[in-house]
């Protein structure tokens, strides 16, 4: 299994206006509003294997539908964000817009820049029903669907080192109290309970995402996303923040976590070298631990469980967080003919048999129902099957907050999370600071 090239961090750094490494790949068509001539167009993000997978699906669709061909152009990830934002603002968007859903899609929808696909999905229930229901949350704004889930799912996983747990004679945590007990156990043995690349900040954010859910349920962040006044001061939010600081105070995270970076994979190394017993991280780290862990994964030493429940909490223990998918929207400025070509591609060309198989062969789990047999046939059947079931069955799949929120709120969030984890601000101060970003 190759490392997921579309890792979470690969699309987090905001774009500087860099020279674009665009590699226009014609699928027998010409470009739309974002190009130079007539015909539907698509902009997407470069990087294999996903680039080749999507290129092949567009080419296959074009051959089968010569009257509805689509020209796809790939851009480097970071530069793409600025490129597409500028194009949309100038009325020069491609017909099909690649994106991450959440806050940015919301801004496009509120500016009437992308098509409302709600009615189209109602007329084509087979298209919607074959995709994970949980993946549509980040594509929905005020009850209307503005994008189609189009790639793979990347939930956040609670990993543990089976060998260390066996040596300590303990079981992975099912509850928060279990976790706090394990902190004492592993600290007493001189082993860091939890690995954390805290310098990267978004790694710490994953803890808050789960804790807000487990304590207060999805409604707590939904109110924040909706910009309701004082939403960050919800008592459940304060309780979740306080529990995180209790974990920090109990030396739950490895000493010096605030200077450890996730980009170097140092946090993963702490787990597979036995220096830390547990780690909360993205599903994409499975591949890198398999590659770098000197047999750690292959020898069955890596374990994974659902994030612990909190006694008295409102969140369903099956809820998960992370990246539900990447998405495709249709420009509201496109011609009617190009819109129809895009919708035909969504129905007949996107995530079809060959594309699904290609994602799985590269270690991904497409957001498609009914692929259990395909996953079971891989070398990583146990893990991919877990990711599939976790994502497919999640009553709520919370999109990563820094994708769901506006760029202004997201940066403030990461700064305040950093301060929360080093105990330089209280939960109440965190809430006050973040309340000031609501609606921005």
PDB file of C-alpha atoms in Angstrom, residues 119-304:
ATOM      1  CA  UNK A 119     -32.791  18.651  -7.296  1.00  0.00           C
ATOM      2  CA  UNK A 120     -30.442  16.715  -9.566  1.00  0.00           C
ATOM      3  CA  UNK A 121     -29.631  14.261  -6.793  1.00  0.00           C
ATOM      4  CA  UNK A 122     -33.357  13.879  -6.095  1.00  0.00           C
ATOM      5  CA  UNK A 123     -33.880  13.025  -9.764  1.00  0.00           C
ATOM      6  CA  UNK A 124     -30.917  10.617  -9.709  1.00  0.00           C
ATOM      7  CA  UNK A 125     -31.204   8.795  -6.379  1.00  0.00           C
ATOM      8  CA  UNK A 126     -29.000   5.943  -7.634  1.00  0.00           C
ATOM      9  CA  UNK A 127     -26.045   8.343  -7.856  1.00  0.00           C
ATOM     10  CA  UNK A 128     -26.496   9.596  -4.305  1.00  0.00           C
ATOM     11  CA  UNK A 129     -27.330   6.215  -2.804  1.00  0.00           C
ATOM     12  CA  UNK A 130     -24.120   4.549  -4.016  1.00  0.00           C
ATOM     13  CA  UNK A 131     -21.995   7.077  -2.114  1.00  0.00           C
ATOM     14  CA  UNK A 132     -21.407   7.288   1.652  1.00  0.00           C
ATOM     15  CA  UNK A 133     -24.234   9.249   3.217  1.00  0.00           C
ATOM     16  CA  UNK A 134     -21.705  10.592   5.737  1.00  0.00           C
ATOM     17  CA  UNK A 135     -19.683  12.196   2.935  1.00  0.00           C
ATOM     18  CA  UNK A 136     -22.446  14.628   1.977  1.00  0.00           C
ATOM     19  CA  UNK A 137     -22.239  16.748   5.122  1.00  0.00           C
ATOM     20  CA  UNK A 138     -19.303  18.832   3.901  1.00  0.00           C
ATOM     21  CA  UNK A 139     -21.059  19.239   0.529  1.00  0.00           C
ATOM     22  CA  UNK A 140     -24.238  20.633   2.062  1.00  0.00           C
ATOM     23  CA  UNK A 141     -24.953  24.280   2.832  1.00  0.00           C
ATOM     24  CA  UNK A 142     -28.220  25.285   4.486  1.00  0.00           C
ATOM     25  CA  UNK A 143     -29.744  21.957   3.557  1.00  0.00           C
ATOM     26  CA  UNK A 144     -28.779  22.161  -0.122  1.00  0.00           C
ATOM     27  CA  UNK A 145     -26.154  19.988  -1.831  1.00  0.00           C
ATOM     28  CA  UNK A 146     -23.559  21.902  -3.859  1.00  0.00           C
ATOM     29  CA  UNK A 147     -20.996  19.189  -4.639  1.00  0.00           C
ATOM     30  CA  UNK A 148     -20.589  15.485  -5.209  1.00  0.00           C
ATOM     31  CA  UNK A 149     -18.132  13.407  -3.104  1.00  0.00           C
ATOM     32  CA  UNK A 150     -15.516  12.340  -5.620  1.00  0.00           C
ATOM     33  CA  UNK A 151     -12.503  10.547  -4.141  1.00  0.00           C
ATOM     34  CA  UNK A 152     -11.506   8.620  -1.012  1.00  0.00           C
ATOM     35  CA  UNK A 153     -12.212   8.969   2.677  1.00  0.00           C
ATOM     36  CA  UNK A 154      -9.602   9.788   5.362  1.00  0.00           C
ATOM     37  CA  UNK A 155     -10.941   9.489   8.917  1.00  0.00           C
ATOM     38  CA  UNK A 156      -8.839  10.128  12.017  1.00  0.00           C
ATOM     39  CA  UNK A 157      -7.850   6.856  13.699  1.00  0.00           C
ATOM     40  CA  UNK A 158      -6.953   6.013  17.313  1.00  0.00           C
ATOM     41  CA  UNK A 159      -3.849   3.828  16.905  1.00  0.00           C
ATOM     42  CA  UNK A 160      -2.019   1.834  19.547  1.00  0.00           C
ATOM     43  CA  UNK A 161       1.104  -0.317  19.830  1.00  0.00           C
ATOM     44  CA  UNK A 162      -0.128  -3.879  20.440  1.00  0.00           C
ATOM     45  CA  UNK A 163       3.252  -5.064  21.675  1.00  0.00           C
ATOM     46  CA  UNK A 164       3.418  -2.416  24.416  1.00  0.00           C
ATOM     47  CA  UNK A 165      -0.157  -3.125  25.470  1.00  0.00           C
ATOM     48  CA  UNK A 166       0.574  -6.853  25.709  1.00  0.00           C
ATOM     49  CA  UNK A 167       3.676  -6.195  27.804  1.00  0.00           C
ATOM     50  CA  UNK A 168       1.650  -3.979  30.156  1.00  0.00           C
ATOM     51  CA  UNK A 169      -1.246  -6.449  30.293  1.00  0.00           C
ATOM     52  CA  UNK A 170      -3.818  -3.814  29.374  1.00  0.00           C
ATOM     53  CA  UNK A 171      -6.512  -3.350  26.758  1.00  0.00           C
ATOM     54  CA  UNK A 172      -7.052  -0.386  24.416  1.00  0.00           C
ATOM     55  CA  UNK A 173      -9.363   2.273  25.865  1.00  0.00           C
ATOM     56  CA  UNK A 174     -13.101   2.211  25.356  1.00  0.00           C
ATOM     57  CA  UNK A 175     -13.801   5.243  27.537  1.00  0.00           C
ATOM     58  CA  UNK A 176     -12.087   8.456  28.561  1.00  0.00           C
ATOM     59  CA  UNK A 177     -11.621   7.035  32.047  1.00  0.00           C
ATOM     60  CA  UNK A 178      -9.863   4.025  30.495  1.00  0.00           C
ATOM     61  CA  UNK A 179      -7.561   6.384  28.659  1.00  0.00           C
ATOM     62  CA  UNK A 180      -6.681   8.334  31.802  1.00  0.00           C
ATOM     63  CA  UNK A 181      -5.937   5.030  33.558  1.00  0.00           C
ATOM     64  CA  UNK A 182      -3.647   3.971  30.714  1.00  0.00           C
ATOM     65  CA  UNK A 183      -1.807   7.275  31.044  1.00  0.00           C
ATOM     66  CA  UNK A 184      -0.839   6.303  34.582  1.00  0.00           C
ATOM     67  CA  UNK A 185       0.093   2.765  33.524  1.00  0.00           C
ATOM     68  CA  UNK A 186       2.439   3.757  30.741  1.00  0.00           C
ATOM     69  CA  UNK A 187       3.958   6.690  32.591  1.00  0.00           C
ATOM     70  CA  UNK A 188       4.813   4.305  35.438  1.00  0.00           C
ATOM     71  CA  UNK A 189       6.651   2.131  32.915  1.00  0.00           C
ATOM     72  CA  UNK A 190       8.604   5.061  31.504  1.00  0.00           C
ATOM     73  CA  UNK A 191       6.729   4.930  28.200  1.00  0.00           C
ATOM     74  CA  UNK A 192       5.001   7.999  26.808  1.00  0.00           C
ATOM     75  CA  UNK A 193       1.256   7.291  26.750  1.00  0.00           C
ATOM     76  CA  UNK A 194       0.494   9.330  23.641  1.00  0.00           C
ATOM     77  CA  UNK A 195       2.555  10.503  20.713  1.00  0.00           C
ATOM     78  CA  UNK A 196       1.719  13.959  19.364  1.00  0.00           C
ATOM     79  CA  UNK A 197       3.335  16.194  16.749  1.00  0.00           C
ATOM     80  CA  UNK A 198       2.080  19.260  18.558  1.00  0.00           C
ATOM     81  CA  UNK A 199       4.167  21.782  16.649  1.00  0.00           C
ATOM     82  CA  UNK A 200       1.965  21.132  13.625  1.00  0.00           C
ATOM     83  CA  UNK A 201      -1.110  22.233  15.633  1.00  0.00           C
ATOM     84  CA  UNK A 202      -3.664  20.470  13.393  1.00  0.00           C
ATOM     85  CA  UNK A 203      -2.618  17.262  15.085  1.00  0.00           C
ATOM     86  CA  UNK A 204      -3.809  18.695  18.402  1.00  0.00           C
ATOM     87  CA  UNK A 205      -6.973  19.932  16.705  1.00  0.00           C
ATOM     88  CA  UNK A 206      -7.949  16.322  15.988  1.00  0.00           C
ATOM     89  CA  UNK A 207      -8.232  15.728  19.740  1.00  0.00           C
ATOM     90  CA  UNK A 208     -10.622  18.646  20.134  1.00  0.00           C
ATOM     91  CA  UNK A 209     -12.742  17.507  17.191  1.00  0.00           C
ATOM     92  CA  UNK A 210     -13.353  14.136  18.796  1.00  0.00           C
ATOM     93  CA  UNK A 211     -13.787  15.490  22.319  1.00  0.00           C
ATOM     94  CA  UNK A 212     -16.371  18.101  21.296  1.00  0.00           C
ATOM     95  CA  UNK A 213     -18.329  15.307  19.621  1.00  0.00           C
ATOM     96  CA  UNK A 214     -18.038  12.789  22.431  1.00  0.00           C
ATOM     97  CA  UNK A 215     -19.017  15.296  25.141  1.00  0.00           C
ATOM     98  CA  UNK A 216     -21.667  17.358  23.390  1.00  0.00           C
ATOM     99  CA  UNK A 217     -22.509  15.615  20.116  1.00  0.00           C
ATOM    100  CA  UNK A 218     -22.319  17.121  16.609  1.00  0.00           C
ATOM    101  CA  UNK A 219     -24.591  20.014  17.562  1.00  0.00           C
ATOM    102  CA  UNK A 220     -21.786  21.791  19.427  1.00  0.00           C
ATOM    103  CA  UNK A 221     -19.655  22.315  16.329  1.00  0.00           C
ATOM    104  CA  UNK A 222     -22.713  22.730  14.102  1.00  0.00           C
ATOM    105  CA  UNK A 223     -23.601  25.838  16.119  1.00  0.00           C
ATOM    106  CA  UNK A 224     -20.044  27.117  15.704  1.00  0.00           C
ATOM    107  CA  UNK A 225     -20.167  26.465  11.961  1.00  0.00           C
ATOM    108  CA  UNK A 226     -23.494  28.318  11.794  1.00  0.00           C
ATOM    109  CA  UNK A 227     -21.911  31.275  13.591  1.00  0.00           C
ATOM    110  CA  UNK A 228     -24.299  31.301  16.524  1.00  0.00           C
ATOM    111  CA  UNK A 229     -23.245  33.874  19.148  1.00  0.00           C
ATOM    112  CA  UNK A 230     -21.039  32.516  21.966  1.00  0.00           C
ATOM    113  CA  UNK A 231     -21.131  29.041  20.400  1.00  0.00           C
ATOM    114  CA  UNK A 232     -17.591  28.240  21.569  1.00  0.00           C
ATOM    115  CA  UNK A 233     -18.754  28.858  25.162  1.00  0.00           C
ATOM    116  CA  UNK A 234     -21.218  25.968  25.063  1.00  0.00           C
ATOM    117  CA  UNK A 235     -20.800  24.130  28.400  1.00  0.00           C
ATOM    118  CA  UNK A 236     -19.979  20.948  26.479  1.00  0.00           C
ATOM    119  CA  UNK A 237     -17.198  22.756  24.646  1.00  0.00           C
ATOM    120  CA  UNK A 238     -15.768  24.060  27.916  1.00  0.00           C
ATOM    121  CA  UNK A 239     -15.909  20.547  29.397  1.00  0.00           C
ATOM    122  CA  UNK A 240     -14.135  19.098  26.366  1.00  0.00           C
ATOM    123  CA  UNK A 241     -11.408  21.733  26.527  1.00  0.00           C
ATOM    124  CA  UNK A 242     -10.980  21.137  30.249  1.00  0.00           C
ATOM    125  CA  UNK A 243     -10.585  17.390  29.727  1.00  0.00           C
ATOM    126  CA  UNK A 244      -7.873  18.000  27.178  1.00  0.00           C
ATOM    127  CA  UNK A 245      -5.973  20.109  29.679  1.00  0.00           C
ATOM    128  CA  UNK A 246      -6.452  17.365  32.301  1.00  0.00           C
ATOM    129  CA  UNK A 247      -4.818  14.969  29.860  1.00  0.00           C
ATOM    130  CA  UNK A 248      -1.940  17.364  29.286  1.00  0.00           C
ATOM    131  CA  UNK A 249      -1.518  17.916  33.033  1.00  0.00           C
ATOM    132  CA  UNK A 250      -1.422  14.141  33.602  1.00  0.00           C
ATOM    133  CA  UNK A 251       1.519  13.913  31.170  1.00  0.00           C
ATOM    134  CA  UNK A 252      -0.648  12.095  28.692  1.00  0.00           C
ATOM    135  CA  UNK A 253       1.343  13.387  25.737  1.00  0.00           C
ATOM    136  CA  UNK A 254       5.014  12.738  25.216  1.00  0.00           C
ATOM    137  CA  UNK A 255       7.349  15.232  26.840  1.00  0.00           C
ATOM    138  CA  UNK A 256       8.266  18.000  24.406  1.00  0.00           C
ATOM    139  CA  UNK A 257       5.275  17.353  22.127  1.00  0.00           C
ATOM    140  CA  UNK A 258       4.984  21.036  21.245  1.00  0.00           C
ATOM    141  CA  UNK A 259       8.320  20.875  19.404  1.00  0.00           C
ATOM    142  CA  UNK A 260       7.558  17.671  17.470  1.00  0.00           C
ATOM    143  CA  UNK A 261       6.395  18.054  13.885  1.00  0.00           C
ATOM    144  CA  UNK A 262       4.006  15.794  12.043  1.00  0.00           C
ATOM    145  CA  UNK A 263       5.449  16.667   8.636  1.00  0.00           C
ATOM    146  CA  UNK A 264       8.641  14.796   9.525  1.00  0.00           C
ATOM    147  CA  UNK A 265       6.602  11.744  10.616  1.00  0.00           C
ATOM    148  CA  UNK A 266       8.457  11.932  13.939  1.00  0.00           C
ATOM    149  CA  UNK A 267       5.196  11.381  15.801  1.00  0.00           C
ATOM    150  CA  UNK A 268       4.567   8.146  13.901  1.00  0.00           C
ATOM    151  CA  UNK A 269       8.106   6.955  14.612  1.00  0.00           C
ATOM    152  CA  UNK A 270       7.495   7.342  18.342  1.00  0.00           C
ATOM    153  CA  UNK A 271       4.662   4.828  18.074  1.00  0.00           C
ATOM    154  CA  UNK A 272       6.325   2.193  15.914  1.00  0.00           C
ATOM    155  CA  UNK A 273       9.638   2.371  17.806  1.00  0.00           C
ATOM    156  CA  UNK A 274       7.863   1.724  21.112  1.00  0.00           C
ATOM    157  CA  UNK A 275       8.559   5.109  22.669  1.00  0.00           C
ATOM    158  CA  UNK A 276       4.838   5.925  22.803  1.00  0.00           C
ATOM    159  CA  UNK A 277       1.901   3.585  23.293  1.00  0.00           C
ATOM    160  CA  UNK A 278      -0.916   5.397  21.457  1.00  0.00           C
ATOM    161  CA  UNK A 279      -1.445   8.018  18.784  1.00  0.00           C
ATOM    162  CA  UNK A 280      -4.400   9.838  17.234  1.00  0.00           C
ATOM    163  CA  UNK A 281      -3.728  10.452  13.564  1.00  0.00           C
ATOM    164  CA  UNK A 282      -5.095  10.284  10.032  1.00  0.00           C
ATOM    165  CA  UNK A 283      -5.751   7.053   8.188  1.00  0.00           C
ATOM    166  CA  UNK A 284      -3.069   8.097   5.701  1.00  0.00           C
ATOM    167  CA  UNK A 285      -0.370   7.379   8.298  1.00  0.00           C
ATOM    168  CA  UNK A 286      -1.030   3.646   8.008  1.00  0.00           C
ATOM    169  CA  UNK A 287       0.817   3.599   4.706  1.00  0.00           C
ATOM    170  CA  UNK A 288       3.794   5.587   5.935  1.00  0.00           C
ATOM    171  CA  UNK A 289       4.086   3.444   9.076  1.00  0.00           C
ATOM    172  CA  UNK A 290       3.996   0.390   6.859  1.00  0.00           C
ATOM    173  CA  UNK A 291       6.762   1.823   4.732  1.00  0.00           C
ATOM    174  CA  UNK A 292       8.929   3.222   7.525  1.00  0.00           C
ATOM    175  CA  UNK A 293       8.167   0.988  10.492  1.00  0.00           C
ATOM    176  CA  UNK A 294      10.560  -1.882   9.734  1.00  0.00           C
ATOM    177  CA  UNK A 295       7.809  -4.499   9.841  1.00  0.00           C
ATOM    178  CA  UNK A 296       5.754  -2.853  12.590  1.00  0.00           C
ATOM    179  CA  UNK A 297       2.581  -2.995  10.490  1.00  0.00           C
ATOM    180  CA  UNK A 298       3.370  -6.196   8.599  1.00  0.00           C
ATOM    181  CA  UNK A 299       4.044  -8.082  11.868  1.00  0.00           C
ATOM    182  CA  UNK A 300       0.646  -7.112  13.289  1.00  0.00           C
ATOM    183  CA  UNK A 301       1.934  -4.774  15.995  1.00  0.00           C
ATOM    184  CA  UNK A 302      -0.258  -1.846  14.953  1.00  0.00           C
ATOM    185  CA  UNK A 303      -3.724  -1.773  16.482  1.00  0.00           C
ATOM    186  CA  UNK A 304      -6.645   0.622  16.067  1.00  0.00           C
TER     187      UNK A 304
END
